[in-house]
Structures are given as C-alpha cells and as structure tokens.
C-alpha cells in the first residue's frame, strides 16, 4: 500500500554510481522532492476553470476537476472546507478557486487543494441561476396553481429579516400607518454563507407553530431584505430557501431587494412585492379607507332602507284606500252568520217534520200481520188444492195411458208382442214413479218457500226489532188509542216474553188514522176465490216467484 510522503521527511540522495556524476533516487525520494518543490512554488494559487465530474465522497470530501479548453487539473475540497464554500460545486459551473498545489504520490498526479470557491463572473452566475430556475420550474415549484391567496386582514404577521437593518423599521412604520397588526420577527442573517439556511429555517419554524399555542401562529409571512448586488442576494436564490417558500402552508410575500432585483424566491412565493415597504402595504389595507368605506356603506344602507320603507308605506296606504272598512265587513259577515244559523235551525225542524210525516205515511201503508197471514193461508190452501187436482189428473192420465196400452197389448195374438208390451209397461212404471216423486219434491220446495215467506210476514219479526204488542185481558190486540181506557189492564208482548201493565189517565193524542182495513175475522169469513183454470195455473207455475219487499219503518 502506498503512503503519502510528508514534506518533513528528509530526502537523502544515494551515492553516485562509479563512473557517473548523477545521484540515484528511490521512487519515494523523488516523489517527496517533487511534492516539496510544487508546494513551495505554488503554495497559494488562484485558478479559473469549469467544474467537471464533481463527486462527494461518503467521508464528506468533494473531488472534482477544473478544466478549460487546453488542460485539466484534479481538485479536492476537504470536508471542513465544503461547509464554508459560498456556492455548491455543480457540473459545468465556471468558478474561481483559491488553494495550494500538491501531489498525490500514490497515483503520480498533482492536484489542487481548494480553500475557497466563487463564480467566475456575473454571466456565469446568471447562467447558474437560469439553470436552477429551469430545474425548479420543471418540478412545479413555480406553478401558479400552487399559490395561495393573501388574507385580507391578517391578525398576526411573521417577518423574516435582519433585526438590525432598516427593513424591519420600514415595515413596522408602514403597518402602523395603514392598519396596526401584531408582528412576529424571526431574526436571520440576510447575507453570507449561513443566510440561506437561516431563512429556510425561519420559514419552516413559522409553519411549525401550533395554532392556539402560547405563541400565535402567523396568518402571513413576509421575507424581506434591502437592495444589494447579485452576490449579496444569492442567499435568496438558494434551492433550500426556494423549496421552503414553496412548501409553506402560510401565505408568503417575498420582498427582496429593490423593484428591479429578482430572486428565485419571488417565483416560489405567493406574492412578490417590489420593496419591503410595498410588502407591508400589500399585507394590510388602509384602516382610514376601510372606515370611510364602512361609513359610506352605512349611510347608503340607511338611505336605501328609508327609501324602501317610504315606498312600502305609500304602497300600503294606497292598497288600504282600496279596501273596505273592516268593521263594516265584519258586521256583514256576522249578519250573514246569524241568518245562516236561523235558517239551519228552521231547516232542521222542517226536516224532522218531513221525516216524521214520511214515517207516518209509510207506517200507514204497512199491512197488518193478520191480513198477510190470512192471505198466505188462502194462497197456501189454493196451491194445495191445485196440487191435489194436478196430482189426480196426472194419475188419471197415466192410468188411462196404461189401460190403453194394456188393451192394445191384449189384442195382439202373438206372445212375443205381449212380452214387449209388458216390458214397456215395466219401463213406464219407474218413470211414472220418478215423475211423481219429482213433482212432490217441487211442490214441497214451494210449500217451504211459502212457509218462510209467511214467517217473514209474522209480527214476531217486528217484536225482535224492538216493538211490543199490546193486548187486553182477553188477549185481543189493541190497535187504537181510543180502546186504551184509563186503568185498563193490558199485557205487553215482547220478543222474549210478556209483561203486565195498566193504562194511565193521560189524554190520548189524536193523529190521523189510516183507512180502515177489513178485520182478519171478516177476511177469514169471506168465500175463498174460485180456483183458476188449469192453463192459468200452469202459466203461473212457470213464472219465477218474486218475494214482496217489506219497506223500512224509518
């Protein structure tokens, strides 16, 4: 393994070889002599060139090459020096570095140990800024869609700037003139090697403040600095500052330099102000203007409300003149209500009288149950007689046909014909029996129907509906109020039994009597109607039976 030769190691030349005046050196001796010679000759140099193949080792050292159109020099920047560099080594960047030349005997090469590094000129610096701007824009950090709106009247404003410069005083003075607000100052260095890191940390620190905590969280951040050269404003062109501004959740106003100065933070911020004073003006409105606007709006609102009320009052008065007197309207309505109430009362009385009269008429049209029973009995007797006559006629006719058939059969000489006649007689006999049974069944059904109709005409059905039959001591029904003498013992017949009662001495009410009807005894004594001819009875039997419909008592 080859070791570096320390320049303090003594170089001892070997004795000259016999026959030669040149001393002999070992490889290490020659390398140390070269190293010492180069370091003595080039102990402090300033070199201008383009950075090529920069590489940061895991140990923290940075290795690179400086080249131009004719040569290449290896360069190394130790870890402690890397942190102090003003710019970060990047590919293709033209820089001016200062340091010392040395050699690396392990590879037989010379290299430049870099102590400082700066850009080669403003053109190279602008080229670097354009390249950085293009790269950050490609990542979307300058996208207008990412920008947040500035609050109209922030409660707390965070300012990132130098605590000793005139910027903070200008901002506070302008805020007090326009609209005093609570201001939080985060002091940072705005120029130098550590300025970029401090500005980025301040932006991130404001965003990390918890809302509602002991320290109020800003509603707006202002990053401000006064004017200066391009090199003085380089801290606000650093990638760390640009990324912190783009990632800020709090709206941010950048106010770096004068109006003509432009830094990369201006593209990443939510709003750019030409000067720190202009940033304060953009942050808050003018309080006096707001008060004037508020008073003007109040005046216009009061005037508009007065005009609206006056117009509505005039309209209501005009509509009121077209309306009638409410008292007169109410009096007319009250009179109509009394008239309707009186007519309703009279109509209800009239309706009850009409219904009472109608019930009387319907009750007068009702036939007495005895009369209906007598008619049903007569009709039943007539049907029975007609049934008996028809049965006798049918038997007589059948017997005559049987005799005629028997006579015809007896006149035939052949025994075979006699057997046929007997067989036909045997066939007719079951048919005659079946016809007679069917006729009896039909007449029995009609008799049962007549019995049901007779039962429906019975006065017992009326008693079941809540009426009562009044009988005297002899069991004769009382059908007139004149028969109900005072003190007369009567019997009230109900559907489920009888009850004894006595008539009181009250005067009977005289109501129109229905037309007198024949008494059941007289109806019973009347001669029975003559039986109808046979043809008429058959025609009546063929007609469908219609049950009479009994009217309602109500």
Coordinates of C-alpha atoms in Angstrom, one line a residue:
X1 CA 0.0 0.0 0.0
X2 CA 1.4 3.4 -1.0
X3 CA 1.6 6.1 1.7
X4 CA 1.7 9.8 1.2
X5 CA 5.1 11.3 1.7
X6 CA 5.3 14.0 4.3
X7 CA 7.3 17.0 3.3
X8 CA 9.1 16.9 6.7
X9 CA 10.7 13.5 5.7
X10 CA 14.4 14.2 4.9
X11 CA 15.4 13.3 1.3
X12 CA 18.7 11.5 1.2
X13 CA 20.3 11.1 -2.2
X14 CA 22.2 7.9 -2.8
X15 CA 25.9 7.9 -3.6
X16 CA 26.8 8.4 -7.2
X17 CA 27.4 5.3 -9.1
X18 CA 31.1 4.8 -10.1
X19 CA 31.7 6.4 -13.5
X20 CA 28.6 8.8 -13.2
X21 CA 28.1 12.2 -11.6
X22 CA 24.2 11.8 -11.2
X23 CA 22.9 10.7 -7.8
X24 CA 20.4 7.9 -7.7
X25 CA 16.9 8.5 -6.0
X26 CA 14.4 6.0 -4.9
X27 CA 10.8 6.4 -6.1
X28 CA 9.7 7.7 -2.8
X29 CA 12.6 10.1 -2.6
X30 CA 11.8 11.5 -5.9
X31 CA 8.1 11.8 -5.2
X32 CA 8.8 13.6 -1.9
X33 CA 11.2 16.0 -3.7
X34 CA 8.6 16.8 -6.3
X35 CA 5.9 17.3 -3.7
X36 CA 8.0 19.7 -1.8
X37 CA 9.0 21.6 -4.9
X38 CA 5.5 22.0 -6.1
X39 CA 4.1 23.0 -2.7
X40 CA 6.9 25.6 -2.2
X41 CA 6.4 27.0 -5.7
X42 CA 2.6 27.0 -5.7
X43 CA 1.7 27.4 -2.0
X44 CA -1.2 29.8 -2.8
X45 CA -2.7 30.0 -6.3
X46 CA -6.0 31.3 -7.8
X47 CA -7.3 29.2 -10.7
X48 CA -10.2 29.9 -13.0
X49 CA -11.9 27.0 -14.7
X50 CA -15.0 24.9 -15.4
X51 CA -16.1 22.3 -12.9
X52 CA -16.3 18.8 -14.3
X53 CA -17.4 15.5 -12.7
X54 CA -18.0 16.8 -9.1
X55 CA -18.4 13.9 -6.6
X56 CA -19.0 14.0 -2.9
X57 CA -17.4 11.1 -1.1
X58 CA -19.1 9.3 1.9
X59 CA -16.4 10.8 4.1
X60 CA -17.7 14.3 3.2
X61 CA -14.8 15.3 0.9
X62 CA -15.6 16.6 -2.6
X63 CA -13.5 15.6 -5.6
X64 CA -13.8 17.4 -8.9
X65 CA -11.9 18.5 -11.9
X66 CA -11.1 22.0 -13.2
X67 CA -10.7 22.3 -16.9
X68 CA -10.5 24.7 -19.8
X69 CA -10.0 24.2 -23.5
X70 CA -6.4 23.0 -23.1
X71 CA -5.9 21.2 -19.8
X72 CA -7.5 19.5 -16.7
X73 CA -6.4 19.8 -13.0
X74 CA -7.6 17.4 -10.4
X75 CA -9.1 19.2 -7.3
X76 CA -10.1 18.2 -3.8
X77 CA -12.0 20.1 -1.2
X78 CA -11.8 18.7 2.4
X79 CA -14.9 18.1 4.5
X80 CA -14.3 21.0 6.8
X81 CA -13.9 23.4 3.8
X82 CA -17.0 22.2 2.0
X83 CA -19.3 23.6 4.6
X84 CA -17.7 27.0 4.2
X85 CA -18.0 27.3 0.4
X86 CA -20.1 30.2 -0.8
X87 CA -21.5 28.1 -3.7
X88 CA -22.1 24.4 -4.2
X89 CA -20.0 22.7 -6.8
X90 CA -22.1 21.8 -9.9
X91 CA -21.3 20.3 -13.3
X92 CA -20.4 22.9 -15.9
X93 CA -20.1 25.8 -13.4
X94 CA -17.3 28.3 -14.2
X95 CA -15.6 29.2 -10.9
X96 CA -12.5 30.9 -9.5
X97 CA -10.9 28.8 -6.7
X98 CA -8.0 29.6 -4.4
X99 CA -5.8 27.0 -2.7
X100 CA -2.5 25.3 -2.9
X101 CA -1.0 22.8 -5.3
X102 CA 0.2 19.4 -4.1
X103 CA 0.9 16.0 -5.4
X104 CA -0.5 12.6 -4.7
X105 CA 2.4 10.1 -4.9
X106 CA 0.1 7.1 -4.8
X107 CA -1.1 8.0 -8.3
X108 CA 1.8 10.1 -9.5
X109 CA -0.6 13.1 -10.1
X110 CA -0.8 16.6 -8.9
X111 CA -3.9 18.2 -7.5
X112 CA -5.3 21.5 -6.2
X113 CA -6.4 21.6 -2.6
X114 CA -9.4 24.1 -2.8
X115 CA -9.9 26.6 0.1
X116 CA -12.5 29.0 -1.4
X117 CA -14.7 29.0 -4.4
X118 CA -16.6 31.8 -6.2
X119 CA -18.3 32.2 -9.5
X120 CA -16.1 33.4 -12.4
X121 CA -18.3 36.4 -13.2
X122 CA -21.9 37.7 -13.3
X123 CA -22.5 36.0 -16.6
X124 CA -21.7 32.6 -15.1
X125 CA -23.8 33.4 -12.1
X126 CA -26.8 34.3 -14.2
X127 CA -26.2 31.1 -16.2
X128 CA -26.3 29.1 -13.0
X129 CA -29.4 30.9 -11.7
X130 CA -31.2 30.3 -15.1
X131 CA -30.3 26.6 -14.9
X132 CA -31.5 26.3 -11.3
X133 CA -34.7 28.2 -12.2
X134 CA -35.4 25.9 -15.1
X135 CA -34.8 22.8 -13.0
X136 CA -37.1 24.0 -10.1
X137 CA -39.7 25.1 -12.5
X138 CA -39.7 21.6 -14.1
X139 CA -40.5 20.3 -10.6
X140 CA -43.6 22.5 -10.4
X141 CA -42.4 24.8 -7.6
X142 CA -43.3 27.9 -9.6
X143 CA -46.7 26.7 -10.7
X144 CA -49.4 29.4 -10.3
X145 CA -51.9 26.8 -9.2
X146 CA -49.9 26.3 -6.0
X147 CA -50.1 29.9 -4.9
X148 CA -52.4 30.7 -2.0
X149 CA -54.5 33.9 -1.7
X150 CA -53.2 36.6 0.7
X151 CA -55.6 37.1 3.7
X152 CA -57.5 40.5 3.5
X153 CA -56.7 41.5 7.1
X154 CA -54.2 39.1 8.9
X155 CA -54.2 39.1 12.7
X156 CA -50.6 38.1 13.1
X157 CA -47.8 38.8 10.5
X158 CA -44.5 37.0 10.7
X159 CA -41.4 38.8 9.3
X160 CA -38.2 37.1 8.3
X161 CA -35.4 39.7 8.1
X162 CA -32.4 41.1 9.9
X163 CA -33.3 42.6 13.3
X164 CA -30.8 45.5 12.9
X165 CA -31.5 46.7 9.4
X166 CA -33.8 49.4 8.2
X167 CA -36.2 46.9 6.6
X168 CA -38.0 45.9 9.8
X169 CA -38.4 49.6 10.8
X170 CA -39.9 50.4 7.4
X171 CA -42.3 47.5 7.7
X172 CA -43.4 48.4 11.2
X173 CA -43.8 52.1 10.3
X174 CA -45.9 51.3 7.3
X175 CA -48.1 48.8 9.2
X176 CA -48.8 51.4 12.0
X177 CA -49.7 54.0 9.4
X178 CA -52.1 51.7 7.5
X179 CA -53.5 49.2 10.0
X180 CA -51.6 48.2 13.2
X181 CA -51.2 44.4 13.4
X182 CA -49.4 42.0 15.7
X183 CA -45.9 41.4 14.2
X184 CA -43.6 38.4 15.0
X185 CA -39.9 38.9 14.0
X186 CA -37.7 35.9 13.2
X187 CA -34.2 37.4 13.1
X188 CA -31.9 35.9 10.4
X189 CA -28.8 36.9 8.5
X190 CA -29.7 38.1 5.1
X191 CA -26.2 37.9 3.6
X192 CA -23.3 35.5 3.9
X193 CA -22.7 31.8 3.9
X194 CA -25.3 30.9 6.6
X195 CA -28.0 33.3 5.4
X196 CA -29.8 30.7 3.2
X197 CA -30.0 28.1 5.9
X198 CA -31.3 30.6 8.5
X199 CA -34.0 32.0 6.1
X200 CA -35.2 28.4 5.2
X201 CA -35.3 27.5 8.9
X202 CA -37.3 30.7 9.8
X203 CA -40.0 29.9 7.1
X204 CA -40.2 26.3 8.4
X205 CA -40.3 27.5 12.0
X206 CA -43.3 29.8 11.4
X207 CA -45.1 26.9 9.8
X208 CA -44.4 24.6 12.8
X209 CA -46.1 26.9 15.3
X210 CA -49.2 25.2 16.7
X211 CA -52.4 27.3 16.3
X212 CA -53.8 28.3 19.7
X213 CA -50.5 27.9 21.5
X214 CA -48.6 30.3 23.7
X215 CA -47.0 31.9 20.5
X216 CA -49.6 32.9 18.0
X217 CA -49.3 31.4 14.5
X218 CA -48.9 34.0 11.8
X219 CA -51.6 34.4 9.2
X220 CA -49.0 35.8 6.7
X221 CA -45.2 35.6 6.3
X222 CA -43.0 38.4 4.8
X223 CA -39.5 37.6 3.7
X224 CA -37.7 40.9 3.3
X225 CA -34.3 42.3 2.6
X226 CA -32.9 45.6 1.3
X227 CA -31.2 46.1 -2.0
X228 CA -27.8 44.9 -3.0
X229 CA -25.7 43.3 -5.7
X230 CA -26.4 39.9 -7.2
X231 CA -23.8 38.3 -4.9
X232 CA -25.4 39.9 -1.9
X233 CA -28.8 38.5 -2.8
X234 CA -27.5 35.0 -3.5
X235 CA -28.9 33.6 -0.2
X236 CA -32.5 34.1 -1.6
X237 CA -31.5 32.2 -4.8
X238 CA -30.5 29.0 -2.9
X239 CA -32.5 25.9 -3.5
X240 CA -33.3 25.4 0.2
X241 CA -34.9 28.8 0.5
X242 CA -36.9 28.3 -2.7
X243 CA -38.2 24.9 -1.5
X244 CA -39.1 26.2 1.9
X245 CA -41.1 29.1 0.4
X246 CA -42.9 26.7 -2.0
X247 CA -43.8 24.3 0.8
X248 CA -45.0 26.9 3.2
X249 CA -48.7 26.4 4.3
X250 CA -48.9 30.0 5.4
X251 CA -49.2 32.6 2.6
X252 CA -45.9 34.2 1.9
X253 CA -44.9 37.6 0.4
X254 CA -41.3 38.0 -0.9
X255 CA -39.8 41.5 -0.7
X256 CA -36.1 41.0 -1.5
X257 CA -34.1 44.0 -2.9
X258 CA -35.5 46.8 -5.0
X259 CA -38.0 46.7 -7.8
X260 CA -35.5 45.7 -10.4
X261 CA -34.0 42.9 -8.3
X262 CA -35.4 39.4 -9.0
X263 CA -34.5 36.3 -7.0
X264 CA -35.8 32.7 -7.2
X265 CA -37.8 33.1 -4.0
X266 CA -40.0 35.6 -5.9
X267 CA -41.2 32.8 -8.2
X268 CA -42.0 30.4 -5.4
X269 CA -43.7 32.9 -3.1
X270 CA -47.5 33.5 -3.2
X271 CA -47.0 37.2 -3.9
X272 CA -44.0 39.4 -4.9
X273 CA -43.5 42.9 -3.5
X274 CA -41.1 45.3 -5.2
X275 CA -39.8 46.6 -1.9
X276 CA -40.3 45.7 1.8
X277 CA -42.4 48.8 2.3
X278 CA -44.7 47.7 -0.6
X279 CA -44.9 44.3 1.1
X280 CA -46.4 46.0 4.2
X281 CA -48.8 47.9 2.0
X282 CA -49.9 44.6 0.3
X283 CA -50.3 42.8 3.7
X284 CA -53.0 45.1 5.2
X285 CA -55.5 47.6 3.9
X286 CA -55.7 51.3 5.0
X287 CA -57.7 51.5 8.2
X288 CA -59.0 55.0 7.4
X289 CA -60.1 53.9 4.0
X290 CA -62.0 51.0 5.4
X291 CA -63.7 53.2 8.0
X292 CA -64.6 55.7 5.3
X293 CA -65.9 52.8 3.1
X294 CA -67.8 51.4 6.1
X295 CA -69.4 54.8 6.9
X296 CA -70.3 55.3 3.3
X297 CA -71.9 51.9 3.1
X298 CA -73.7 52.6 6.4
X299 CA -75.0 55.9 5.0
X300 CA -76.1 54.3 1.8
X301 CA -77.8 51.4 3.7
X302 CA -79.7 53.8 5.9
X303 CA -80.8 56.0 3.0
X304 CA -81.8 52.9 1.0
X305 CA -83.7 51.5 3.9
X306 CA -85.5 54.8 4.4
X307 CA -86.5 55.0 0.8
X308 CA -87.7 51.4 0.8
X309 CA -89.8 51.9 3.9
X310 CA -91.3 55.1 2.4
X311 CA -92.1 53.3 -0.8
X312 CA -93.7 50.4 1.1
X313 CA -95.6 52.7 3.3
X314 CA -97.0 54.6 0.3
X315 CA -98.0 51.3 -1.3
X316 CA -99.7 50.0 1.8
X317 CA -101.6 53.3 2.2
X318 CA -102.7 53.1 -1.5
X319 CA -103.8 49.5 -1.1
X320 CA -105.6 50.4 2.2
X321 CA -107.6 53.1 0.4
X322 CA -108.9 50.4 -2.0
X323 CA -110.0 48.1 0.9
X324 CA -113.4 48.4 2.6
X325 CA -114.0 49.2 6.3
X326 CA -113.1 46.1 8.3
X327 CA -115.8 46.8 10.8
X328 CA -118.5 47.0 8.1
X329 CA -117.1 43.8 6.6
X330 CA -117.3 42.1 9.9
X331 CA -120.8 43.3 10.6
X332 CA -122.0 42.0 7.2
X333 CA -120.3 38.6 7.9
X334 CA -121.9 38.5 11.4
X335 CA -125.3 39.2 9.9
X336 CA -124.9 36.5 7.3
X337 CA -123.8 34.1 10.0
X338 CA -126.9 34.8 12.1
X339 CA -129.1 34.4 9.1
X340 CA -127.5 31.0 8.2
X341 CA -127.8 29.9 11.8
X342 CA -131.5 30.7 11.9
X343 CA -132.1 29.0 8.5
X344 CA -130.2 26.0 9.7
X345 CA -132.4 25.7 12.8
X346 CA -135.6 26.1 10.9
X347 CA -134.4 23.7 8.2
X348 CA -133.6 21.0 10.9
X349 CA -137.1 21.4 12.4
X350 CA -138.7 21.2 8.9
X351 CA -136.6 18.2 8.0
X352 CA -137.7 16.4 11.2
X353 CA -141.3 17.2 10.5
X354 CA -141.0 15.9 6.9
X355 CA -139.3 12.8 8.1
X356 CA -142.0 12.3 10.8
X357 CA -144.7 12.7 8.2
X358 CA -143.0 10.3 5.8
X359 CA -142.6 7.7 8.6
X360 CA -146.4 8.1 9.3
X361 CA -147.2 7.6 5.6
X362 CA -145.0 4.5 5.4
X363 CA -146.5 3.1 8.6
X364 CA -150.0 3.6 7.2
X365 CA -149.1 1.7 4.1
X366 CA -147.9 -1.3 6.1
X367 CA -150.4 -4.2 6.1
X368 CA -151.4 -5.9 9.3
X369 CA -149.6 -9.2 10.0
X370 CA -153.0 -11.0 10.4
X371 CA -154.1 -9.9 7.0
X372 CA -150.8 -11.1 5.5
X373 CA -151.1 -14.4 7.4
X374 CA -154.7 -14.8 6.1
X375 CA -153.7 -14.1 2.5
X376 CA -150.7 -16.5 2.8
X377 CA -153.1 -19.2 4.3
X378 CA -155.5 -18.7 1.5
X379 CA -152.7 -18.9 -1.1
X380 CA -151.4 -22.0 0.6
X381 CA -154.8 -23.6 0.5
X382 CA -155.3 -22.7 -3.1
X383 CA -151.9 -24.1 -4.0
X384 CA -152.7 -27.3 -2.1
X385 CA -156.0 -27.7 -3.9
X386 CA -154.3 -27.0 -7.2
X387 CA -151.6 -29.5 -6.3
X388 CA -154.1 -32.2 -5.4
X389 CA -156.1 -31.6 -8.6
X390 CA -153.0 -31.7 -10.7
X391 CA -151.8 -34.9 -9.0
X392 CA -155.2 -36.6 -9.6
X393 CA -155.2 -35.5 -13.2
X394 CA -151.7 -36.9 -13.6
X395 CA -152.7 -40.2 -12.0
X396 CA -155.8 -40.4 -14.1
X397 CA -154.0 -39.6 -17.3
X398 CA -151.2 -42.1 -16.5
X399 CA -153.8 -44.8 -15.6
X400 CA -155.7 -44.1 -18.9
X401 CA -152.5 -44.4 -20.9
X402 CA -151.7 -47.7 -19.0
X403 CA -155.1 -49.1 -19.8
X404 CA -154.9 -48.2 -23.4
X405 CA -151.5 -49.8 -23.7
X406 CA -152.8 -52.9 -21.9
X407 CA -155.8 -53.1 -24.2
X408 CA -153.6 -52.8 -27.3
X409 CA -151.3 -55.5 -25.9
X410 CA -154.2 -57.8 -25.2
X411 CA -155.4 -57.6 -28.8
X412 CA -152.1 -58.8 -30.2
X413 CA -152.2 -62.6 -30.9
X414 CA -148.5 -63.0 -30.7
X415 CA -147.0 -63.9 -27.3
X416 CA -143.8 -62.0 -28.3
X417 CA -145.8 -58.8 -28.7
X418 CA -147.4 -59.4 -25.3
X419 CA -144.0 -59.7 -23.8
X420 CA -142.9 -56.5 -25.4
X421 CA -146.0 -54.7 -24.0
X422 CA -145.2 -56.0 -20.5
X423 CA -141.6 -54.9 -20.9
X424 CA -142.8 -51.4 -22.0
X425 CA -145.2 -51.3 -19.0
X426 CA -142.4 -52.2 -16.7
X427 CA -140.3 -49.3 -18.3
X428 CA -143.1 -46.8 -17.8
X429 CA -143.8 -47.6 -14.2
X430 CA -140.3 -46.4 -12.8
X431 CA -140.6 -43.3 -15.0
X432 CA -144.0 -42.6 -13.5
X433 CA -142.7 -43.1 -10.0
X434 CA -139.8 -40.8 -10.6
X435 CA -142.0 -38.1 -12.2
X436 CA -144.4 -38.3 -9.2
X437 CA -141.5 -38.0 -6.8
X438 CA -140.0 -35.1 -8.6
X439 CA -143.4 -33.3 -8.7
X440 CA -143.8 -33.9 -4.9
X441 CA -140.3 -32.5 -4.3
X442 CA -141.0 -29.4 -6.4
X443 CA -144.3 -28.8 -4.6
X444 CA -142.6 -29.4 -1.2
X445 CA -140.0 -26.8 -2.1
X446 CA -142.7 -24.3 -3.0
X447 CA -144.5 -25.1 0.2
X448 CA -141.3 -24.5 2.3
X449 CA -140.7 -21.2 0.5
X450 CA -144.3 -20.1 1.2
X451 CA -143.8 -21.1 4.9
X452 CA -140.6 -18.9 5.0
X453 CA -142.4 -16.0 3.5
X454 CA -145.3 -16.5 5.9
X455 CA -142.8 -16.5 8.8
X456 CA -141.2 -13.3 7.5
X457 CA -144.7 -11.6 7.5
X458 CA -145.2 -12.7 11.1
X459 CA -145.4 -9.9 13.7
X460 CA -142.7 -11.7 15.8
X461 CA -140.0 -10.3 13.5
X462 CA -141.3 -6.8 14.3
X463 CA -141.1 -7.6 18.0
X464 CA -137.5 -8.7 17.6
X465 CA -136.7 -5.2 16.2
X466 CA -137.7 -3.6 19.5
X467 CA -141.6 -3.2 19.1
X468 CA -144.2 -4.5 21.5
X469 CA -147.7 -5.8 21.0
X470 CA -150.4 -4.5 23.4
X471 CA -153.2 -7.0 24.3
X472 CA -156.2 -6.6 26.6
X473 CA -157.3 -9.0 29.3
X474 CA -158.9 -11.3 26.7
X475 CA -155.8 -11.4 24.5
X476 CA -157.2 -9.2 21.8
X477 CA -154.6 -6.7 20.4
X478 CA -155.3 -3.0 21.0
X479 CA -155.0 -1.2 17.6
X480 CA -156.4 2.2 18.5
X481 CA -155.7 4.7 21.2
X482 CA -159.4 5.1 21.9
X483 CA -159.5 1.5 23.1
X484 CA -156.9 2.3 25.8
X485 CA -159.2 3.4 28.6
X486 CA -157.5 4.7 31.8
X487 CA -156.9 1.9 34.3
X488 CA -157.3 -0.8 31.7
X489 CA -155.1 -3.8 32.5
X490 CA -153.0 -4.8 29.4
X491 CA -150.3 -7.2 28.5
X492 CA -147.2 -6.1 26.7
X493 CA -145.9 -8.9 24.4
X494 CA -142.2 -8.7 23.7
X495 CA -140.0 -10.9 21.6
X496 CA -138.7 -12.8 24.7
X497 CA -141.8 -12.7 26.9
X498 CA -144.8 -10.8 28.2
X499 CA -145.2 -8.1 30.9
X500 CA -148.3 -6.9 32.7
X501 CA -149.2 -3.2 32.6
X502 CA -152.0 -0.7 33.3
X503 CA -153.0 2.2 31.2
X504 CA -152.6 5.7 32.9
X505 CA -155.1 8.5 32.7
X506 CA -153.3 10.7 30.2
X507 CA -155.3 12.0 27.3
X508 CA -154.5 10.2 24.0
X509 CA -153.0 12.1 21.1
X510 CA -155.3 12.2 18.1
X511 CA -153.4 11.6 15.0
X512 CA -154.8 10.9 11.5
X513 CA -155.9 7.3 11.3
X514 CA -155.2 5.2 8.3
X515 CA -158.0 3.9 6.3
X516 CA -159.9 1.1 8.0
X517 CA -158.9 -2.3 6.8
X518 CA -161.1 -5.4 6.9
X519 CA -160.7 -7.4 10.1
X520 CA -159.0 -10.7 9.9
X521 CA -162.2 -12.5 11.0
X522 CA -164.1 -10.9 8.2
X523 CA -161.4 -11.8 5.8
X524 CA -161.5 -15.3 7.0
X525 CA -165.2 -15.4 6.6
X526 CA -165.1 -14.3 3.0
X527 CA -165.6 -17.0 0.5
X528 CA -162.4 -18.5 -1.0
X529 CA -161.7 -17.4 -4.6
X530 CA -162.7 -19.9 -7.2
X531 CA -159.8 -22.0 -8.4
X532 CA -158.3 -20.8 -11.7
X533 CA -158.4 -22.8 -14.8
X534 CA -155.7 -25.4 -15.4
X535 CA -154.0 -23.4 -18.1
X536 CA -153.7 -20.3 -16.0
X537 CA -152.3 -22.3 -13.1
X538 CA -149.6 -23.9 -15.3
X539 CA -148.6 -20.5 -16.6
X540 CA -148.4 -19.1 -13.0
X541 CA -146.3 -22.1 -12.0
X542 CA -143.8 -21.4 -14.8
X543 CA -143.3 -17.7 -13.7
X544 CA -140.4 -17.1 -11.3
X545 CA -141.5 -16.4 -7.7
X546 CA -140.9 -12.9 -6.5
X547 CA -140.8 -12.2 -2.8
X548 CA -142.6 -8.9 -1.8
X549 CA -140.2 -6.4 -0.4
X550 CA -141.1 -5.0 3.1
X551 CA -140.5 -1.3 3.5
X552 CA -138.4 0.2 6.3
X553 CA -140.3 1.7 9.3
X554 CA -137.9 4.7 9.1

